[in-house]
Each structure stands twice: as structure tokens, then as C-alpha cells.
mmCIF file of C-alpha atoms in Angstrom:
data_model
loop_
_atom_site.group_PDB
_atom_site.id
_atom_site.type_symbol
_atom_site.label_atom_id
_atom_site.label_comp_id
_atom_site.label_asym_id
_atom_site.label_seq_id
_atom_site.Cartn_x
_atom_site.Cartn_y
_atom_site.Cartn_z
ATOM 1 C CA MET A 7 -25.976 17.941 -1.385
ATOM 2 C CA TRP A 8 -28.361 15.083 -2.172
ATOM 3 C CA ASN A 9 -31.285 15.836 -4.465
ATOM 4 C CA VAL A 10 -34.355 13.791 -5.378
ATOM 5 C CA ALA A 11 -33.196 14.018 -8.996
ATOM 6 C CA ASP A 12 -30.155 11.911 -8.025
ATOM 7 C CA LEU A 13 -32.296 8.779 -7.650
ATOM 8 C CA ALA A 14 -31.720 6.044 -10.226
ATOM 9 C CA ILE A 15 -35.300 4.921 -9.622
ATOM 10 C CA PRO A 16 -37.902 7.213 -8.002
ATOM 11 C CA LEU A 17 -38.432 5.071 -4.908
ATOM 12 C CA ILE A 18 -37.681 5.904 -1.282
ATOM 13 C CA GLY A 19 -37.998 3.423 1.556
ATOM 14 C CA ALA A 20 -40.109 4.883 4.343
ATOM 15 C CA PRO A 21 -38.591 5.135 7.813
ATOM 16 C CA MET A 22 -40.778 2.871 9.972
ATOM 17 C CA ALA A 23 -40.124 3.327 13.682
ATOM 18 C CA GLY A 24 -40.497 0.555 16.209
ATOM 19 C CA GLY A 25 -38.473 -2.127 14.443
ATOM 20 C CA PRO A 26 -39.399 -2.543 10.758
ATOM 21 C CA SER A 27 -36.683 -0.215 9.429
ATOM 22 C CA THR A 28 -33.291 -1.892 9.653
ATOM 23 C CA PRO A 29 -29.850 -1.128 8.215
ATOM 24 C CA GLU A 30 -30.304 -4.139 5.945
ATOM 25 C CA LEU A 31 -33.566 -2.728 4.577
ATOM 26 C CA ALA A 32 -32.101 0.736 4.029
ATOM 27 C CA ALA A 33 -29.071 -0.721 2.237
ATOM 28 C CA ALA A 34 -31.201 -3.007 0.045
ATOM 29 C CA VAL A 35 -33.344 -0.101 -1.149
ATOM 30 C CA GLY A 36 -30.226 1.938 -1.832
ATOM 31 C CA ARG A 37 -28.512 -0.818 -3.809
ATOM 32 C CA ALA A 38 -31.636 -1.138 -5.965
ATOM 33 C CA GLY A 39 -31.307 2.516 -6.981
ATOM 34 C CA GLY A 40 -33.665 4.124 -4.489
ATOM 35 C CA LEU A 41 -32.987 5.874 -1.188
ATOM 36 C CA GLY A 42 -33.098 3.818 1.989
ATOM 37 C CA PHE A 43 -34.002 5.285 5.369
ATOM 38 C CA LEU A 44 -33.341 4.504 8.995
ATOM 39 C CA ALA A 45 -35.962 5.339 11.612
ATOM 40 C CA GLY A 46 -34.221 7.422 14.252
ATOM 41 C CA ALA A 47 -37.240 7.637 16.537
ATOM 42 C CA LEU A 48 -37.997 5.442 19.549
ATOM 43 C CA LYS A 49 -34.393 4.371 20.106
ATOM 44 C CA PRO A 50 -31.432 5.852 21.999
ATOM 45 C CA PRO A 51 -28.788 7.856 20.111
ATOM 46 C CA ALA A 52 -26.161 5.157 20.672
ATOM 47 C CA LYS A 53 -28.339 2.571 18.946
ATOM 48 C CA LEU A 54 -28.973 4.938 16.042
ATOM 49 C CA ASP A 55 -25.238 5.583 15.733
ATOM 50 C CA GLN A 56 -24.616 1.833 15.492
ATOM 51 C CA GLU A 57 -27.284 1.438 12.809
ATOM 52 C CA ILE A 58 -25.803 4.258 10.735
ATOM 53 C CA ALA A 59 -22.402 2.575 10.866
ATOM 54 C CA ARG A 60 -24.018 -0.699 9.844
ATOM 55 C CA VAL A 61 -25.705 0.843 6.794
ATOM 56 C CA ARG A 62 -22.384 2.278 5.692
ATOM 57 C CA SER A 63 -20.754 -1.134 6.040
ATOM 58 C CA LEU A 64 -23.413 -2.621 3.733
ATOM 59 C CA ASP A 65 -23.631 0.064 1.067
ATOM 60 C CA ARG A 66 -21.566 3.126 0.233
ATOM 61 C CA GLY A 67 -24.455 5.008 -1.322
ATOM 62 C CA PRO A 68 -26.571 7.764 0.215
ATOM 63 C CA PHE A 69 -29.258 7.051 2.797
ATOM 64 C CA GLY A 70 -31.500 9.034 5.096
ATOM 65 C CA VAL A 71 -32.397 9.171 8.786
ATOM 66 C CA ASN A 72 -35.776 10.242 10.147
ATOM 67 C CA LEU A 73 -36.555 11.968 13.452
ATOM 68 C CA PHE A 74 -39.826 12.670 15.264
ATOM 69 C CA VAL A 75 -40.134 16.346 16.214
ATOM 70 C CA PRO A 76 -41.328 16.727 19.832
ATOM 71 C CA ALA A 77 -44.670 18.434 20.346
ATOM 72 C CA SER A 78 -44.588 22.086 21.275
ATOM 73 C CA GLY A 79 -44.771 22.352 25.029
ATOM 74 C CA ALA A 80 -43.284 18.903 25.568
ATOM 75 C CA GLY A 81 -42.505 18.496 29.263
ATOM 76 C CA THR A 82 -45.188 20.918 30.429
ATOM 77 C CA PRO A 83 -48.495 19.074 30.070
ATOM 78 C CA GLY A 84 -51.766 20.885 30.418
ATOM 79 C CA LYS A 85 -54.265 19.905 33.098
ATOM 80 C CA ASP A 86 -56.743 18.578 30.534
ATOM 81 C CA ASP A 87 -54.137 16.284 28.994
ATOM 82 C CA VAL A 88 -53.099 14.920 32.389
ATOM 83 C CA GLU A 89 -56.693 14.202 33.372
ATOM 84 C CA ALA A 90 -57.567 12.656 30.016
ATOM 85 C CA LEU A 91 -54.537 10.380 30.107
ATOM 86 C CA GLU A 92 -55.276 9.310 33.675
ATOM 87 C CA ALA A 93 -58.802 8.335 32.679
ATOM 88 C CA TYR A 94 -57.415 6.295 29.809
ATOM 89 C CA ARG A 95 -54.906 4.613 32.113
ATOM 90 C CA ARG A 96 -57.710 3.573 34.435
ATOM 91 C CA ARG A 97 -59.695 2.119 31.547
ATOM 92 C CA LEU A 98 -56.650 0.171 30.322
ATOM 93 C CA ALA A 99 -55.827 -1.093 33.813
ATOM 94 C CA GLU A 100 -59.389 -2.342 34.256
ATOM 95 C CA TYR A 101 -59.211 -4.134 30.914
ATOM 96 C CA LEU A 102 -55.789 -5.672 31.601
ATOM 97 C CA GLU A 103 -56.572 -6.388 35.257
ATOM 98 C CA GLN A 104 -53.128 -5.109 36.162
ATOM 99 C CA PRO A 105 -51.377 -1.766 36.740
ATOM 100 C CA VAL A 106 -50.487 0.439 33.756
ATOM 101 C CA PRO A 107 -47.183 2.374 33.644
ATOM 102 C CA GLU A 108 -46.991 5.975 34.781
ATOM 103 C CA PRO A 109 -46.414 8.361 31.876
ATOM 104 C CA ASP A 110 -43.150 10.208 31.354
ATOM 105 C CA TRP A 111 -44.151 13.792 30.621
ATOM 106 C CA GLN A 112 -40.530 14.807 29.979
ATOM 107 C CA ASP A 113 -40.075 12.418 27.042
ATOM 108 C CA THR A 114 -38.682 14.185 23.947
ATOM 109 C CA ASP A 115 -37.207 11.004 22.399
ATOM 110 C CA GLN A 116 -33.764 12.582 22.942
ATOM 111 C CA TYR A 117 -34.412 14.712 19.892
ATOM 112 C CA ALA A 118 -31.682 17.308 20.536
ATOM 113 C CA GLU A 119 -29.075 14.625 21.146
ATOM 114 C CA LYS A 120 -30.017 12.869 17.904
ATOM 115 C CA VAL A 121 -29.763 16.100 15.933
ATOM 116 C CA ASP A 122 -26.255 16.546 17.339
ATOM 117 C CA LEU A 123 -25.399 12.980 16.329
ATOM 118 C CA LEU A 124 -26.617 13.518 12.760
ATOM 119 C CA LEU A 125 -24.631 16.731 12.441
ATOM 120 C CA ARG A 126 -21.573 14.678 13.332
ATOM 121 C CA VAL A 127 -22.165 11.589 11.169
ATOM 122 C CA ARG A 128 -23.682 13.489 8.212
ATOM 123 C CA PRO A 129 -26.146 11.211 6.424
ATOM 124 C CA ALA A 130 -27.163 12.374 2.963
ATOM 125 C CA VAL A 131 -30.687 13.226 4.128
ATOM 126 C CA VAL A 132 -32.461 13.922 7.407
ATOM 127 C CA SER A 133 -36.251 13.896 7.382
ATOM 128 C CA PHE A 134 -38.631 15.167 10.040
ATOM 129 C CA THR A 135 -42.036 13.824 11.056
ATOM 130 C CA PHE A 136 -44.695 15.417 13.313
ATOM 131 C CA GLY A 137 -43.407 18.944 12.927
ATOM 132 C CA LEU A 138 -40.806 21.386 11.714
ATOM 133 C CA PRO A 139 -37.136 21.608 12.600
ATOM 134 C CA ASP A 140 -36.185 25.157 13.497
ATOM 135 C CA THR A 141 -34.281 27.213 10.971
ATOM 136 C CA GLY A 142 -31.077 26.871 12.972
ATOM 137 C CA THR A 143 -31.247 23.089 12.698
ATOM 138 C CA VAL A 144 -31.934 23.274 8.958
ATOM 139 C CA GLU A 145 -29.017 25.647 8.425
ATOM 140 C CA ALA A 146 -26.705 23.464 10.505
ATOM 141 C CA LEU A 147 -27.624 20.370 8.483
ATOM 142 C CA HIS A 148 -27.112 22.249 5.235
ATOM 143 C CA ALA A 149 -23.716 23.364 6.493
ATOM 144 C CA VAL A 150 -22.612 19.713 6.701
ATOM 145 C CA ASP A 151 -24.057 18.959 3.237
ATOM 146 C CA THR A 152 -27.147 17.138 4.521
ATOM 147 C CA ALA A 153 -30.467 17.659 2.750
ATOM 148 C CA VAL A 154 -33.603 18.306 4.817
ATOM 149 C CA VAL A 155 -36.976 16.698 4.074
ATOM 150 C CA VAL A 156 -40.220 17.350 5.972
ATOM 151 C CA MET A 157 -43.348 15.190 5.936
ATOM 152 C CA VAL A 158 -46.566 17.174 5.499
ATOM 153 C CA THR A 159 -50.265 16.372 5.270
ATOM 154 C CA ASP A 160 -51.702 19.623 3.912
ATOM 155 C CA GLU A 161 -50.881 22.809 2.037
ATOM 156 C CA ALA A 162 -50.384 24.986 5.123
ATOM 157 C CA ASP A 163 -47.746 22.682 6.590
ATOM 158 C CA ALA A 164 -46.097 22.423 3.184
ATOM 159 C CA LYS A 165 -45.721 26.200 3.010
ATOM 160 C CA ALA A 166 -44.353 26.298 6.563
ATOM 161 C CA ALA A 167 -41.784 23.623 5.713
ATOM 162 C CA ALA A 168 -40.691 25.533 2.638
ATOM 163 C CA ALA A 169 -40.313 28.659 4.759
ATOM 164 C CA VAL A 170 -37.793 27.029 7.131
ATOM 165 C CA GLY A 171 -35.655 25.865 4.194
ATOM 166 C CA ALA A 172 -36.723 22.277 3.525
ATOM 167 C CA ASP A 173 -35.205 20.840 0.344
ATOM 168 C CA ALA A 174 -38.091 18.456 -0.402
ATOM 169 C CA LEU A 175 -41.427 17.403 1.079
ATOM 170 C CA VAL A 176 -42.970 14.013 1.705
ATOM 171 C CA VAL A 177 -46.657 14.540 0.960
ATOM 172 C CA GLN A 178 -48.537 12.007 3.072
ATOM 173 C CA SER A 179 -52.132 11.166 2.219
ATOM 174 C CA THR A 180 -54.850 9.483 4.234
ATOM 175 C CA GLU A 181 -54.007 6.148 2.554
ATOM 176 C CA ALA A 182 -50.652 5.909 4.351
ATOM 177 C CA GLY A 183 -50.000 3.333 7.035
ATOM 178 C CA GLY A 184 -48.792 4.303 10.484
ATOM 179 C CA HIS A 185 -48.948 7.779 11.956
ATOM 180 C CA ARG A 186 -50.236 10.800 10.094
ATOM 181 C CA SER A 187 -47.639 13.550 10.273
ATOM 182 C CA THR A 188 -49.817 16.418 11.434
ATOM 183 C CA PHE A 189 -47.793 19.160 13.088
ATOM 184 C CA SER A 190 -50.228 19.222 16.017
ATOM 185 C CA VAL A 191 -50.943 16.118 18.084
ATOM 186 C CA ALA A 192 -54.552 17.195 18.553
ATOM 187 C CA ALA A 193 -55.207 17.918 14.878
ATOM 188 C CA ASP A 194 -57.687 15.694 13.097
ATOM 189 C CA PRO A 195 -56.002 15.040 9.737
ATOM 190 C CA ASN A 196 -57.800 15.506 6.455
ATOM 191 C CA ASP A 197 -59.046 12.528 4.453
ATOM 192 C CA LEU A 198 -57.453 13.584 1.159
ATOM 193 C CA THR A 199 -56.076 10.901 -1.130
ATOM 194 C CA LEU A 200 -52.801 11.361 -2.984
ATOM 195 C CA ALA A 201 -54.753 12.139 -6.128
ATOM 196 C CA GLU A 202 -56.401 15.018 -4.273
ATOM 197 C CA LEU A 203 -53.548 16.192 -2.061
ATOM 198 C CA LEU A 204 -50.581 16.236 -4.465
ATOM 199 C CA PRO A 205 -52.054 18.842 -6.855
ATOM 200 C CA ARG A 206 -53.020 21.077 -3.932
ATOM 201 C CA VAL A 207 -49.512 21.038 -2.478
ATOM 202 C CA ARG A 208 -47.955 21.432 -5.945
ATOM 203 C CA GLU A 209 -49.886 24.690 -6.398
ATOM 204 C CA GLU A 210 -48.528 26.128 -3.150
ATOM 205 C CA VAL A 211 -44.840 25.192 -3.073
ATOM 206 C CA ASP A 212 -42.044 24.911 -5.612
ATOM 207 C CA LEU A 213 -40.139 22.029 -4.031
ATOM 208 C CA PRO A 214 -39.628 18.392 -5.059
ATOM 209 C CA LEU A 215 -42.545 16.346 -3.739
ATOM 210 C CA ILE A 216 -42.324 12.740 -2.561
ATOM 211 C CA ALA A 217 -45.697 11.000 -2.602
ATOM 212 C CA ALA A 218 -46.583 8.721 0.326
ATOM 213 C CA GLY A 219 -49.741 6.732 0.927
ATOM 214 C CA GLY A 220 -51.181 3.571 -0.566
ATOM 215 C CA ILE A 221 -48.333 2.877 -3.002
ATOM 216 C CA GLY A 222 -48.505 -0.843 -3.682
ATOM 217 C CA LYS A 223 -48.436 -1.274 -7.474
ATOM 218 C CA PRO A 224 -46.401 0.123 -10.386
ATOM 219 C CA SER A 225 -49.555 1.896 -11.560
ATOM 220 C CA HIS A 226 -49.679 3.791 -8.252
ATOM 221 C CA VAL A 227 -46.120 4.992 -8.812
ATOM 222 C CA ARG A 228 -46.887 6.127 -12.361
ATOM 223 C CA THR A 229 -49.986 8.002 -11.231
ATOM 224 C CA ALA A 230 -48.102 9.808 -8.457
ATOM 225 C CA LEU A 231 -45.379 10.901 -10.870
ATOM 226 C CA GLU A 232 -47.987 12.091 -13.360
ATOM 227 C CA LEU A 233 -49.574 14.169 -10.581
ATOM 228 C CA GLY A 234 -46.337 16.062 -9.997
ATOM 229 C CA ALA A 235 -44.368 13.945 -7.539
ATOM 230 C CA SER A 236 -40.632 13.583 -8.148
ATOM 231 C CA ALA A 237 -40.553 10.249 -6.302
ATOM 232 C CA VAL A 238 -42.693 8.036 -4.098
ATOM 233 C CA GLN A 239 -42.091 6.757 -0.586
ATOM 234 C CA VAL A 240 -43.122 3.184 0.259
ATOM 235 C CA GLY A 241 -43.381 1.569 3.668
ATOM 236 C CA THR A 242 -46.137 -1.012 3.887
ATOM 237 C CA ALA A 243 -44.971 -2.577 0.606
ATOM 238 C CA LEU A 244 -41.649 -3.418 2.296
ATOM 239 C CA LEU A 245 -42.969 -4.738 5.612
ATOM 240 C CA ARG A 246 -42.965 -8.409 4.601
ATOM 241 C CA SER A 247 -39.531 -8.348 2.956
ATOM 242 C CA PRO A 248 -36.800 -10.445 4.608
ATOM 243 C CA GLU A 249 -34.811 -7.278 5.323
ATOM 244 C CA SER A 250 -37.697 -5.773 7.298
ATOM 245 C CA GLY A 251 -37.338 -5.935 11.062
ATOM 246 C CA ALA A 252 -41.064 -6.436 11.602
ATOM 247 C CA ALA A 253 -41.720 -9.454 13.797
ATOM 248 C CA PRO A 254 -42.452 -12.661 11.879
ATOM 249 C CA PHE A 255 -45.925 -12.769 13.413
ATOM 250 C CA TYR A 256 -46.576 -9.207 12.201
ATOM 251 C CA LYS A 257 -45.539 -10.188 8.672
ATOM 252 C CA ASP A 258 -47.749 -13.271 8.783
ATOM 253 C CA ALA A 259 -50.707 -11.266 10.113
ATOM 254 C CA LEU A 260 -50.527 -8.869 7.158
ATOM 255 C CA HIS A 261 -51.080 -11.909 4.964
ATOM 256 C CA SER A 262 -53.574 -13.879 7.057
ATOM 257 C CA LEU A 263 -55.759 -10.844 7.867
ATOM 258 C CA ARG A 264 -56.151 -9.710 4.269
ATOM 259 C CA GLY A 265 -59.913 -9.748 4.680
ATOM 260 C CA ALA A 266 -59.756 -6.989 7.295
ATOM 261 C CA GLY A 267 -59.853 -3.313 6.428
ATOM 262 C CA THR A 268 -57.628 -0.547 7.740
ATOM 263 C CA VAL A 269 -58.839 2.235 10.003
ATOM 264 C CA LEU A 270 -57.554 5.406 11.634
ATOM 265 C CA THR A 271 -57.175 5.391 15.398
ATOM 266 C CA ARG A 272 -55.528 7.121 18.348
ATOM 267 C CA ALA A 273 -56.000 4.059 20.549
ATOM 268 C CA PHE A 274 -52.412 2.829 20.612
ATOM 269 C CA SER A 275 -50.368 6.032 20.667
ATOM 270 C CA GLY A 276 -52.535 9.130 21.052
ATOM 271 C CA ARG A 277 -51.718 10.221 17.496
ATOM 272 C CA VAL A 278 -53.911 9.375 14.545
ATOM 273 C CA ALA A 279 -52.494 6.340 12.761
ATOM 274 C CA ARG A 280 -53.712 3.822 10.206
ATOM 275 C CA GLY A 281 -53.589 0.116 10.908
ATOM 276 C CA VAL A 282 -55.411 -3.146 10.340
ATOM 277 C CA ASP A 283 -58.707 -3.077 12.225
ATOM 278 C CA ASN A 284 -58.867 -5.278 15.325
ATOM 279 C CA ASP A 285 -60.520 -5.695 18.718
ATOM 280 C CA PHE A 286 -58.287 -3.222 20.561
ATOM 281 C CA ILE A 287 -59.015 -0.476 18.051
ATOM 282 C CA GLN A 288 -62.727 -1.146 18.221
ATOM 283 C CA ARG A 289 -62.706 -1.174 22.017
ATOM 284 C CA PHE A 290 -60.526 1.866 22.740
ATOM 285 C CA THR A 291 -60.564 4.299 19.806
ATOM 286 C CA GLY A 292 -63.436 6.300 21.265
ATOM 287 C CA PHE A 293 -61.615 6.828 24.554
ATOM 288 C CA ALA A 294 -57.983 7.518 23.588
ATOM 289 C CA PRO A 295 -56.942 11.145 24.193
ATOM 290 C CA ALA A 296 -54.801 13.141 21.762
ATOM 291 C CA VAL A 297 -51.723 12.889 23.966
ATOM 292 C CA TYR A 298 -48.457 11.701 22.420
ATOM 293 C CA PRO A 299 -46.101 10.028 23.283
ATOM 294 C CA GLN A 300 -47.686 9.310 26.663
ATOM 295 C CA VAL A 301 -50.548 7.168 25.312
ATOM 296 C CA ASN A 302 -47.907 5.192 23.433
ATOM 297 C CA GLN A 303 -46.083 4.679 26.720
ATOM 298 C CA VAL A 304 -49.080 3.409 28.667
ATOM 299 C CA THR A 305 -50.254 0.993 25.963
ATOM 300 C CA ARG A 306 -46.819 -0.565 25.622
ATOM 301 C CA PRO A 307 -47.617 -3.492 27.988
ATOM 302 C CA VAL A 308 -50.681 -4.363 25.915
ATOM 303 C CA ARG A 309 -48.677 -4.399 22.690
ATOM 304 C CA ALA A 310 -45.797 -6.328 24.244
ATOM 305 C CA ALA A 311 -48.107 -8.976 25.686
ATOM 306 C CA ALA A 312 -49.972 -9.274 22.380
ATOM 307 C CA ALA A 313 -46.726 -9.743 20.470
ATOM 308 C CA ALA A 314 -45.556 -12.403 22.935
ATOM 309 C CA ALA A 315 -48.904 -14.216 22.643
ATOM 310 C CA GLN A 316 -49.072 -13.633 18.864
ATOM 311 C CA ASP A 317 -52.491 -12.083 19.349
ATOM 312 C CA ALA A 318 -53.235 -9.918 16.316
ATOM 313 C CA GLN A 319 -56.384 -8.545 17.937
ATOM 314 C CA LEU A 320 -54.392 -6.525 20.485
ATOM 315 C CA MET A 321 -51.407 -5.453 18.355
ATOM 316 C CA SER A 322 -50.790 -2.193 16.534
ATOM 317 C CA LEU A 323 -50.573 -3.619 13.016
ATOM 318 C CA TRP A 324 -49.713 -0.383 11.234
ATOM 319 C CA ALA A 325 -50.396 -0.698 7.525
ATOM 320 C CA GLY A 326 -51.593 1.404 4.617
ATOM 321 C CA VAL A 327 -54.658 0.779 2.488
ATOM 322 C CA GLY A 328 -52.573 -1.192 -0.002
ATOM 323 C CA TYR A 329 -51.266 -3.712 2.529
ATOM 324 C CA ARG A 330 -52.798 -6.625 0.642
ATOM 325 C CA GLU A 331 -50.263 -6.016 -2.144
ATOM 326 C CA ALA A 332 -47.288 -6.455 0.201
ATOM 327 C CA GLU A 333 -45.254 -9.509 -0.744
ATOM 328 C CA ALA A 334 -42.622 -11.551 1.073
ATOM 329 C CA GLU A 335 -39.918 -10.765 -1.471
ATOM 330 C CA PRO A 336 -36.459 -9.162 -1.239
ATOM 331 C CA ALA A 337 -36.701 -5.411 -0.755
ATOM 332 C CA GLY A 338 -34.603 -4.673 -3.824
ATOM 333 C CA ASP A 339 -36.956 -6.697 -5.995
ATOM 334 C CA ILE A 340 -39.970 -4.937 -4.531
ATOM 335 C CA VAL A 341 -38.749 -1.410 -5.241
ATOM 336 C CA ARG A 342 -37.556 -2.309 -8.730
ATOM 337 C CA LYS A 343 -40.921 -3.883 -9.549
ATOM 338 C CA LEU A 344 -42.762 -0.831 -8.253
ATOM 339 C CA ALA A 345 -40.531 1.352 -10.409
ATOM 340 C CA GLY A 346 -41.445 -0.795 -13.416
ATOM 341 C CA GLU A 347 -38.043 -2.407 -13.756
ATOM 342 C CA LYS A 348 -37.283 -6.093 -14.091
ATOM 343 C CA ALA A 349 -36.502 -7.479 -10.666
ATOM 344 C CA ALA A 350 -33.141 -9.073 -10.008
ATOM 345 C CA ARG A 351 -31.771 -10.009 -6.643
ATOM 346 C CA ALA A 352 -29.311 -7.488 -5.265
#
């Protein structure tokens, strides 16, 4: 079974749902000596199956696949959530001057079907975001020689992940871009940096730790390893690489908007996430309810229209605090540089 100690360089490519993570990106990170990841969320199982086959056609080495764990009670919304989402829909419709989609309260992102797929195709690693797999799922993955990794944001979740049999933990700090992996949608995540969070988790669990959040320079990697991490996970640093599936306008915006800061918001998805500050975040953060994935569903027309119009002020430009360090270089070069090795094109 795969182990963090197997890495030639201590770098893991973050699974970035919604397009940035591609088979080409996963393979490039793997060929450089790290571990590449596919994002299994927000796509049908058939598409994920095709991407897994594509990674294997590009590189014979190990890679991982990430899944979003559905919220407890998915499919049975509470009255407060329904009312809060409806109020948000009305506000969005007024702003857009057009109807907003009805939410799908039964959406589980086909989680069970994707677990079944991964048990069949057996990637080296399966990681879980937003919650815990049950012990039966962990045992089933172990039975097919697949390692299990869970993303956590505090000590309590780290201990819970260890208890279900996780083989390693991604420790995600407040500096990370995209969604914070709190196990509860409604939870307000802590504001701990990696320097603060890693030692706390290290004291509570005896598992390999993978540091995530704000990794943009070789010095960040060295510091994380000195604090007890076995490896680091990078996402934002890879967004502008040619292998990234992020839209060209998204890549350009990360460069042209370097004067803007990053902020935490629920405005686009209902979950707390970090992105480049813009008009939509400023306008809607105070009104977005903690309801996921339904908020993500109803804001989709805004994001789609913004992407088509190349309007960075209405897009969800997910990025970590180190996004200014992201370069438009081959992914293999990026991870080797971060690991302190001389870059050479893969």
C-alpha cells in the first residue's frame, strides 16, 4: 500500500475540483517525483473513470483521487436551511434580473457510485474532503491496497480521522485556497496558520501529516517539514501551469489581480472558501447561508456568465494567500523547485 515515505520529493498536487485538476497535471506531478491527484468531485462517475484511464496512459506511477463527503442529512433539508436558501435565491435573482435555478436537495455528488468505481479501479490513494468516510469504506479501500487520506482543519477532526483508520492526514490551514475542509457545513473554521496548526495536530495523532495552505516557496516547504509534516500539498502554486485545467482567463486574473488580497467567503458555494477578493464577495458574503452544495448550485449562472464575459469581479477565483508566487511554468518544474531541486522539463 502507498505510503507518504514512498515519495521521491515531498510534494503532492492538490485535487482542485471544478476544472483545474486534469490527468495531465496529475501525471506531471507524478513524473517529477511527487504524487498527483485527480479531483473526483463535481463530475459524473463516467467522466472520472475516463480521467483515471487517461492518467494511467500518461504515467505508470501512483496517483490519488479525491472525493467530497456528503453532509450528514443530505437529502433531508431542515426548514431553516430551505428558508435561508430561498432568501438568498431572491437576492441573487434581483441582482441578476433573471430567474435563479431551483436547488437540488437530493444532490450527493454521486458519492456512493464513485466509491464503488474507486474500489474497482484501485488508485494508489483516495482522499476525502468535507468529512469522514465510514469505517466500512476505509476497510474496503484497504482491502484493494488503496491508502486512505483525510483532510482536516483541527485536532478534533484529526483524531476522528485516525479513529476510522486513515493512513495519513492533510492538515489544512487558514492560508489554503478554495474550500476549508470542516466536517460540518455550518462550522466557522479556525484561523490557525500552518505554523500554529501542525504542532497541535502532531501532538494528538501519530500519523503522517501532509501540510496544506500557503505553500508557494521552497522556504515554506522546509518550514512545514521542520514542523513535523512528512510532505506538503500544493494547489494554488500549480494553477497557472500549462497542465492546469483552469480557464485561461482565470490564470491571467491570478497574475493581473496581484494587488488584491484573498478573503474567506460563503458567497459562492455556502461553504467557507478562500479566494481573491472581488465585487461579488463584497456584495453577497454577508447574506450567503451555510448550505452546501445548494448555494453552489444557485450561483452557477453568475459564475458561468462571469467566465463567458471574462469578468473577474463576479468569478470565484479560488486561491491561497501565496497566489502571487504562482508562475506560468510546467507543473513538474514547479514542484521540483518547491522541493529545492533543480528544475528540468519532464
